Amino acid sequence: MKIIFVTEIQGFEISKIAFRQQKWKSSVSPQAKMPPCDFVPEQYKSYPYEHMQKIREQNVSPSLRLYYKKPLLLHQGYMQWLFDYEGKRYLDLFAGIVTVAVGHCHPKVTMATQKQLTRLWHTTNIYMHPSIHEYAEKLTSLLPDPLKVVYLTNSGSEANDLAILMARLHTHNFDIISLRGAYHGGSSCTLGLTSIGLYKHGVANGFGCSTTMLPDVFRGPWGGSHCRDSPVQTVRKCSCSEGVCQANVQYIEQFKDTLNTSVPKTIAGFIAEPIQGVNGAVQYPRSFLKEAYQLVRERGGVCISDEVQTGFGRMGSHFWGFQTHDVVPDIVTLAKGIGNGFPMGAVVTTKEIASALAQNLHFNTFGGSPLACVVGAAVLDAIEEDGLQKNSEDVGTYMLLELAKLRDKFEIVGDVRGKGLMIGVEMVTDKESRQPLPAEEINQIWEDCKDMGVLIGRGGLYSQTLRIKPPMCITKKDVDFAVEVFHTALQRHVERTTAKQT
């Protein structure tokens, strides 16, 4: 038996209940009503919340940290919606950390998975099976020449780890360069490329990995009002003429300085995300990657595009993030959205680079399993059939412009940036200093959004950036609701600040 839970007006109702405990006038707008959803979740039948908490404390690694003061106990998902154990509905703007590409339990993907579950799960790569060949052909057809050879893995960390090995084997060089603020994984190798302190452990890692200055046109030393490929530019001013970006010139000089001081004359490669994900949707000047790629290739290195978060149409204007920079990398790494939540990853490269790995045996037990390849193919079909790349462009642009209005209204909204449905909102004490908003303040804004039914991610070196990377099926009505909720949370922050000062 299914139970219908009353959730359609929860954003407004919960806000009213919460406000009765406050001493200031409510700023909740009656328009902040959650869009309707026809899906009815099943009744939750597992352990009580308190028992789940006890198991978590005793049996789950403490390194796996939870969001929110009272962590969510989620029970079911459908498209852009998540439901907790009490039946409360949430608009998911983080998509399982940019992983649910086409929607939770998308019917097409679910049906294809169920069908394959009754046929064949696993063989390993020592035998042929139809789905790996069908999927390899379908996936590589979406990439430009000469990127036509794929090695399937199980995660992004694994894909990046393998890409580094390929780069070193192919070039016979060792040193790899990454950008500060990058996240490329948590393995002993990729941890050296990851350049966010929160993920660094006090152990030896990443020998042969060097970082270079992040060309962040909002927080970095240089930036202006025409730098990035986004409907929304920074509030920083510049005097650059059309087609000239002085910030890019300065950041490229810093990249050259790294090449001249931190690595040998020949290198194995350079890895970068088209837009940084974990660091809060940080974008570079338009020409930066193109010029950096040229410099790397002059040193004998290969260029690796980490598309773990930016790939599969999320950019809107293009299917792959690297295409927005007008470059063709030598190696592309994929994960997250590739399987819509199913554990998958991939390395796509040229036949020449791939052959370097074939000089000795390299084996992957689960990569490219019959089940995984069927899931991956169904995801690609859903993206095309549902028009999700175009939806990412239309809805993402709409959301960026609506969020920019809040940036113009509230001093603590320092930057709104991104492309398609890869969006970051950086919170600051004020736009002049660009200092991160204190954790206790941003935490409350974040909690308020959750209480009103909107789930948002966090990122940045100081966790100061709200990460908005939803399933690509969200609608403009969903955006209107989310923006209204965020507006209410920001207004509550203003009221709290005013109350403390009086």
XYZ file of C-alpha atoms in Angstrom:
502
model
C 0.000 0.000 0.000
C 1.269 3.477 -0.868
C 0.763 6.464 1.368
C 0.297 9.984 0.019
C 2.137 12.543 2.090
C 1.088 16.178 2.084
C 4.182 17.981 0.858
C 3.147 20.393 -1.887
C 3.112 23.446 0.362
C 5.780 22.289 2.762
C 8.232 25.073 1.907
C 5.793 27.740 3.056
C 4.266 25.826 5.951
C 7.557 24.713 7.483
C 8.873 28.259 7.180
C 5.861 29.563 9.128
C 6.308 26.975 11.860
C 10.017 27.692 12.165
C 9.402 31.407 12.319
C 7.131 31.242 15.341
C 10.301 30.613 17.307
C 11.925 33.796 15.986
C 11.701 37.321 17.421
C 11.684 39.208 14.138
C 9.094 39.693 11.454
C 8.765 36.849 8.943
C 10.178 37.375 5.472
C 8.785 34.150 4.002
C 7.047 34.801 0.720
C 3.738 33.046 0.079
C 5.033 32.393 -3.464
C 7.682 29.977 -2.116
C 5.543 26.951 -2.852
C 7.062 23.736 -4.097
C 6.013 22.783 -7.636
C 3.642 19.811 -7.787
C 4.845 16.256 -8.297
C 2.648 13.326 -9.310
C 5.020 10.714 -7.940
C 3.920 9.053 -4.688
C 6.726 7.594 -2.537
C 6.414 4.216 -0.916
C 5.955 4.023 2.837
C 9.254 3.886 4.726
C 9.629 0.529 6.506
C 13.235 0.363 7.680
C 14.797 1.221 11.074
C 13.694 4.314 13.041
C 15.790 7.456 12.565
C 17.443 7.165 15.989
C 18.516 3.578 15.316
C 20.013 4.639 11.983
C 22.012 7.295 13.816
C 23.312 4.709 16.260
C 24.426 2.387 13.458
C 26.093 5.325 11.750
C 28.089 6.161 14.866
C 29.141 2.582 15.549
C 29.555 0.915 12.170
C 30.141 3.525 9.440
C 33.518 5.208 8.927
C 33.608 8.641 10.602
C 35.461 10.010 7.572
C 32.142 9.866 5.676
C 30.725 13.114 6.979
C 27.056 14.038 6.800
C 25.384 17.290 5.760
C 23.195 19.369 8.102
C 22.730 19.609 11.868
C 20.076 16.929 11.681
C 21.256 14.729 8.799
C 18.689 13.700 6.235
C 17.510 10.091 6.111
C 16.505 9.739 2.479
C 14.212 6.960 1.375
C 13.319 7.355 -2.289
C 14.002 9.492 -5.340
C 12.258 10.361 -8.573
C 13.741 12.632 -11.267
C 14.657 15.956 -9.541
C 12.951 14.999 -6.267
C 14.097 13.230 -3.112
C 11.882 11.946 -0.297
C 12.914 11.384 3.305
C 11.724 8.695 5.723
C 8.759 10.833 6.764
C 7.696 11.478 3.167
C 8.911 15.059 3.029
C 9.866 16.080 -0.495
C 13.004 17.992 -1.462
C 14.139 19.630 -4.693
C 17.582 18.147 -5.283
C 19.966 20.822 -6.573
C 23.105 18.775 -5.921
C 22.271 15.507 -7.704
C 24.263 13.220 -5.425
C 27.323 15.456 -5.901
C 26.780 16.113 -9.626
C 26.125 12.444 -10.339
C 22.415 12.011 -11.091
C 22.502 13.367 -14.626
C 19.115 12.454 -16.073
C 17.043 12.182 -12.880
C 16.675 9.867 -9.908
C 15.372 6.452 -10.999
C 14.842 7.688 -14.549
C 12.284 5.260 -16.065
C 14.345 4.482 -19.183
C 17.530 3.814 -17.230
C 15.668 1.811 -14.602
C 13.951 -0.339 -17.224
C 17.195 -1.061 -19.085
C 18.924 -1.968 -15.816
C 16.142 -4.301 -14.712
C 16.172 -6.053 -18.076
C 19.939 -6.612 -17.958
C 19.766 -7.841 -14.347
C 17.835 -10.862 -15.566
C 20.311 -11.565 -18.393
C 23.956 -11.116 -17.329
C 25.656 -9.109 -14.597
C 29.342 -9.822 -14.723
C 31.981 -11.666 -16.758
C 35.138 -9.498 -16.463
C 37.051 -8.428 -19.547
C 38.442 -11.858 -20.399
C 35.298 -12.554 -22.459
C 33.399 -10.556 -25.043
C 29.838 -9.494 -24.425
C 27.601 -7.271 -26.577
C 27.038 -4.315 -24.256
C 30.683 -3.220 -23.891
C 31.103 -3.019 -27.666
C 27.774 -1.296 -28.226
C 28.521 1.198 -25.477
C 32.111 1.871 -26.533
C 30.905 2.694 -30.038
C 28.087 4.917 -28.767
C 30.232 6.806 -26.250
C 33.228 7.429 -28.509
C 30.956 8.635 -31.324
C 30.224 11.655 -29.122
C 33.904 12.635 -28.886
C 35.975 14.301 -31.632
C 38.791 12.584 -33.469
C 41.228 11.172 -32.464
C 39.575 10.415 -29.078
C 38.159 7.026 -30.022
C 39.557 4.454 -27.571
C 37.912 3.909 -24.188
C 38.991 2.109 -21.023
C 36.066 1.655 -18.630
C 36.579 2.004 -14.869
C 34.393 2.308 -11.757
C 34.986 5.863 -10.501
C 36.481 9.255 -11.276
C 39.464 8.776 -8.979
C 40.228 5.515 -10.749
C 39.854 7.147 -14.170
C 42.188 10.017 -13.287
C 44.694 7.628 -11.731
C 44.737 5.615 -14.963
C 44.990 8.752 -17.109
C 48.132 9.805 -15.235
C 49.640 6.349 -15.737
C 48.870 6.523 -19.467
C 50.395 10.002 -19.750
C 53.611 8.876 -18.086
C 53.891 5.687 -20.119
C 53.217 7.468 -23.400
C 55.547 10.438 -22.893
C 58.248 8.613 -20.898
C 58.129 11.651 -18.617
C 56.912 11.833 -15.037
C 55.793 15.286 -13.869
C 52.132 16.284 -13.932
C 50.764 19.797 -13.370
C 47.330 20.627 -11.943
C 45.608 23.844 -10.889
C 45.308 24.931 -7.273
C 41.762 24.418 -6.078
C 41.420 21.305 -8.234
C 39.839 18.057 -7.143
C 40.901 14.995 -9.143
C 40.355 12.205 -6.615
C 41.476 10.741 -3.322
C 43.804 7.890 -4.314
C 47.485 8.054 -3.351
C 48.281 9.258 -6.861
C 45.416 11.650 -7.554
C 45.650 13.160 -4.072
C 48.833 14.847 -5.291
C 46.822 16.529 -8.055
C 43.976 17.491 -5.728
C 44.747 20.903 -4.314
C 42.151 21.593 -1.620
C 43.448 21.416 1.931
C 40.350 19.724 3.362
C 41.137 16.621 1.299
C 44.837 16.468 2.069
C 46.078 13.864 4.556
C 49.429 14.027 6.299
C 50.990 11.206 4.324
C 53.289 11.047 1.321
C 51.288 11.328 -1.883
C 51.467 12.496 -5.450
C 55.196 12.293 -6.094
C 55.844 14.129 -9.364
C 52.750 16.345 -9.065
C 53.029 20.149 -9.113
C 50.326 22.796 -8.811
C 50.097 26.164 -10.485
C 48.105 29.319 -9.748
C 44.358 29.017 -10.222
C 43.128 31.581 -12.783
C 40.136 32.562 -10.632
C 38.782 35.819 -12.042
C 36.669 36.505 -8.934
C 38.929 35.639 -6.013
C 42.330 35.664 -7.718
C 44.658 38.669 -8.074
C 43.408 39.427 -11.596
C 39.933 39.456 -13.045
C 37.398 41.671 -14.713
C 33.934 42.018 -16.135
C 34.469 40.219 -19.475
C 36.679 37.250 -18.565
C 34.584 34.131 -18.439
C 32.254 32.109 -20.631
C 29.102 32.664 -18.600
C 25.862 34.646 -18.820
C 26.983 36.309 -15.571
C 30.329 38.061 -15.138
C 32.073 39.171 -11.943
C 31.398 42.519 -10.302
C 35.098 43.343 -10.725
C 35.786 46.052 -13.285
C 38.435 46.097 -15.964
C 39.533 48.289 -18.851
C 40.216 45.477 -21.333
C 39.313 46.155 -24.943
C 37.286 43.711 -27.040
C 39.145 40.423 -27.507
C 41.853 41.258 -24.968
C 41.928 39.882 -21.420
C 44.736 41.208 -19.252
C 43.793 38.787 -16.482
C 44.430 35.878 -18.843
C 47.819 37.343 -19.805
C 48.830 37.496 -16.138
C 47.627 33.960 -15.332
C 49.436 32.522 -18.350
C 52.607 34.212 -17.123
C 52.144 32.423 -13.818
C 51.701 29.139 -15.693
C 54.934 29.785 -17.585
C 56.662 30.516 -14.291
C 55.588 27.082 -12.979
C 56.942 25.433 -16.124
C 60.241 27.274 -15.733
C 60.750 26.714 -11.998
C 58.868 23.644 -10.711
C 59.176 20.912 -13.347
C 61.820 19.529 -15.731
C 62.129 20.709 -19.324
C 59.901 17.844 -20.421
C 56.734 16.829 -18.583
C 54.144 14.054 -18.720
C 51.094 16.277 -18.767
C 48.638 18.807 -17.420
C 45.203 17.972 -15.976
C 42.360 20.437 -15.434
C 38.605 20.512 -15.050
C 36.887 22.745 -17.653
C 35.105 24.342 -14.685
C 36.334 23.444 -11.221
C 33.705 21.427 -9.388
C 34.537 20.865 -5.722
C 36.111 24.328 -5.545
C 32.747 25.920 -6.328
C 32.268 26.181 -10.111
C 35.357 28.336 -10.595
C 35.780 29.483 -14.193
C 38.948 30.626 -15.955
C 39.483 33.367 -18.541
C 38.179 32.220 -21.914
C 41.559 31.636 -23.569
C 43.462 30.221 -20.606
C 43.152 26.497 -21.289
C 43.852 26.923 -24.995
C 47.129 28.722 -24.315
C 48.044 26.408 -21.436
C 47.519 23.341 -23.653
C 49.919 24.774 -26.223
C 52.598 25.389 -23.593
C 52.223 21.862 -22.208
C 52.541 20.267 -25.621
C 55.673 22.291 -26.304
C 57.152 20.540 -23.244
C 56.234 17.101 -24.567
C 53.256 16.662 -22.250
C 49.709 15.527 -22.914
C 46.602 17.473 -21.930
C 43.978 15.754 -19.772
C 40.437 17.096 -19.410
C 38.744 15.938 -16.201
C 35.088 15.819 -17.296
C 33.891 13.942 -14.213
C 31.513 16.794 -13.323
C 31.274 18.865 -16.510
C 30.537 16.182 -19.109
C 27.394 14.716 -20.680
C 25.628 17.932 -21.670
C 25.725 19.724 -18.329
C 27.418 22.743 -19.939
C 24.384 23.258 -22.160
C 26.107 24.827 -25.156
C 28.318 21.759 -25.645
C 28.265 18.094 -24.670
C 31.771 18.223 -23.176
C 33.290 20.947 -21.046
C 36.534 21.067 -23.034
C 34.561 22.086 -26.131
C 33.605 25.349 -24.411
C 37.331 26.215 -24.355
C 37.837 25.405 -28.051
C 40.403 22.682 -27.303
C 40.766 18.969 -27.978
C 42.567 17.185 -25.124
C 44.707 14.081 -25.513
C 42.917 12.220 -22.703
C 39.420 12.691 -21.282
C 38.289 11.249 -17.944
C 34.633 10.586 -17.157
C 32.555 9.453 -14.174
C 29.601 10.590 -12.023
C 26.938 11.495 -14.614
C 28.124 8.718 -16.918
C 26.039 6.204 -14.946
C 23.408 8.437 -13.300
C 24.460 7.048 -9.908
C 25.643 3.623 -11.031
C 29.388 3.265 -10.238
C 31.085 3.912 -13.570
C 34.048 5.790 -14.959
C 36.005 5.943 -18.199
C 39.214 7.122 -19.801
C 38.914 8.080 -23.465
C 42.077 8.749 -25.447
C 43.830 8.230 -28.769
C 44.858 4.860 -30.138
C 48.520 5.853 -29.828
C 48.294 6.782 -26.138
C 46.123 3.756 -25.325
C 48.707 1.426 -26.882
C 51.284 2.527 -24.300
C 49.236 0.748 -21.628
C 49.172 -2.451 -23.701
C 52.920 -3.027 -23.371
C 52.171 -4.873 -20.145
C 49.029 -6.295 -18.572
C 46.539 -3.883 -17.028
C 43.327 -5.378 -15.708
C 40.073 -4.115 -14.225
C 37.698 -6.625 -12.648
C 34.483 -4.618 -12.738
C 35.118 -1.907 -15.341
C 32.963 -2.357 -18.433
C 30.696 -5.009 -16.954
C 27.592 -5.989 -18.951
C 25.373 -4.252 -16.424
C 27.416 -1.035 -16.299
C 27.546 -0.696 -20.078
C 23.784 -1.113 -20.410
C 23.271 1.585 -17.778
C 25.733 3.913 -19.533
C 24.023 3.425 -22.884
C 20.583 4.107 -21.372
C 21.883 7.337 -19.834
C 23.137 8.530 -23.226
C 19.759 7.670 -24.770
C 17.903 9.575 -22.030
C 20.068 12.667 -22.505
C 19.288 12.695 -26.205
C 15.616 11.695 -26.082
C 14.741 14.063 -23.216
C 16.679 16.983 -24.738
C 18.665 17.412 -21.532
C 21.647 19.242 -23.029
C 19.310 21.918 -24.397
C 17.421 21.946 -21.099
C 20.703 22.509 -19.267
C 21.414 25.507 -21.455
C 17.936 27.048 -21.200
C 17.170 26.359 -17.548
C 20.770 26.917 -16.449
C 20.973 30.315 -18.133
C 17.616 31.281 -16.643
C 18.784 30.266 -13.173
C 22.096 32.100 -13.465
C 20.324 35.323 -14.439
C 17.794 34.976 -11.619
C 20.549 34.343 -9.079
C 22.435 37.356 -10.419
C 19.476 39.502 -9.340
C 20.018 38.275 -5.775
C 23.715 39.053 -6.053
C 22.811 42.619 -6.996
C 20.413 42.871 -4.031
C 22.438 41.254 -1.235
C 25.946 42.338 -0.239
C 26.852 38.863 1.012
C 26.293 37.269 -2.417
C 29.705 37.966 -3.862
C 29.655 36.037 -7.111
C 27.262 34.048 -9.268
C 29.015 32.013 -11.924
C 28.860 28.982 -14.109
C 27.525 27.656 -17.357
C 24.521 25.465 -18.025
C 23.633 23.586 -14.849
C 27.114 23.889 -13.316
C 26.579 26.858 -11.003
C 28.339 28.381 -8.007
C 27.199 31.135 -5.632
C 30.072 32.459 -3.546
C 29.142 33.981 -0.201
C 31.246 36.844 1.199
C 31.236 39.329 4.045
C 31.157 42.104 1.448
C 31.871 42.480 -2.259
C 34.788 44.840 -1.751
C 36.935 42.577 0.436
C 35.612 39.302 -0.995
C 36.359 37.673 2.342
C 34.463 34.381 2.862
C 31.248 34.654 4.844
C 31.831 33.115 8.304
C 30.910 29.443 8.499
C 28.197 29.880 11.135
C 26.395 32.407 8.917
C 26.498 30.434 5.689
C 25.562 27.293 7.626
C 22.326 28.903 8.766
C 21.431 30.057 5.236
C 22.125 26.552 3.983
C 20.031 24.976 6.758
C 17.150 27.365 6.047
C 17.129 26.321 2.385
C 16.986 22.674 3.411
C 14.159 23.306 5.863
C 12.170 24.950 3.054
C 12.729 21.948 0.791
C 15.810 22.781 -1.306
C 19.045 20.769 -1.127
C 22.221 22.596 -2.162
C 25.858 21.513 -2.109
C 28.873 23.277 -0.619
C 32.351 23.858 -1.986
C 35.340 26.170 -2.132
C 38.508 26.337 -0.076
C 36.496 27.626 2.892
C 33.182 25.892 2.052
C 31.963 29.376 1.229
C 30.383 28.557 -2.129
C 26.943 27.077 -2.656
C 27.125 24.460 -5.411
C 24.054 24.140 -7.627
C 24.373 21.166 -9.994
C 20.968 19.496 -10.186
C 19.686 16.640 -12.321
C 19.469 18.040 -15.839
C 15.699 17.456 -15.936
C 14.789 20.385 -13.656
C 12.373 23.017 -14.955
C 12.075 26.788 -14.810
C 9.273 26.392 -12.269
C 11.689 24.460 -10.075
C 14.165 27.308 -10.486
C 11.567 29.890 -9.487
C 10.861 27.947 -6.312
C 14.556 27.464 -5.502
C 15.410 31.123 -6.088
C 12.490 32.234 -3.926
C 13.636 29.915 -1.135
C 17.199 31.222 -1.407
C 15.888 34.794 -1.371
C 13.961 34.040 1.811
C 17.035 32.476 3.431
C 19.128 35.531 2.535
C 16.498 37.900 3.905
C 16.402 35.929 7.138
C 20.157 36.361 7.384
C 19.718 40.126 7.049
C 17.083 40.083 9.782
C 19.282 38.016 12.107
C 22.192 40.372 11.548
C 19.987 43.404 12.193
C 18.569 41.842 15.364
C 22.079 41.259 16.742
C 23.002 44.884 16.121
C 19.974 46.313 17.952
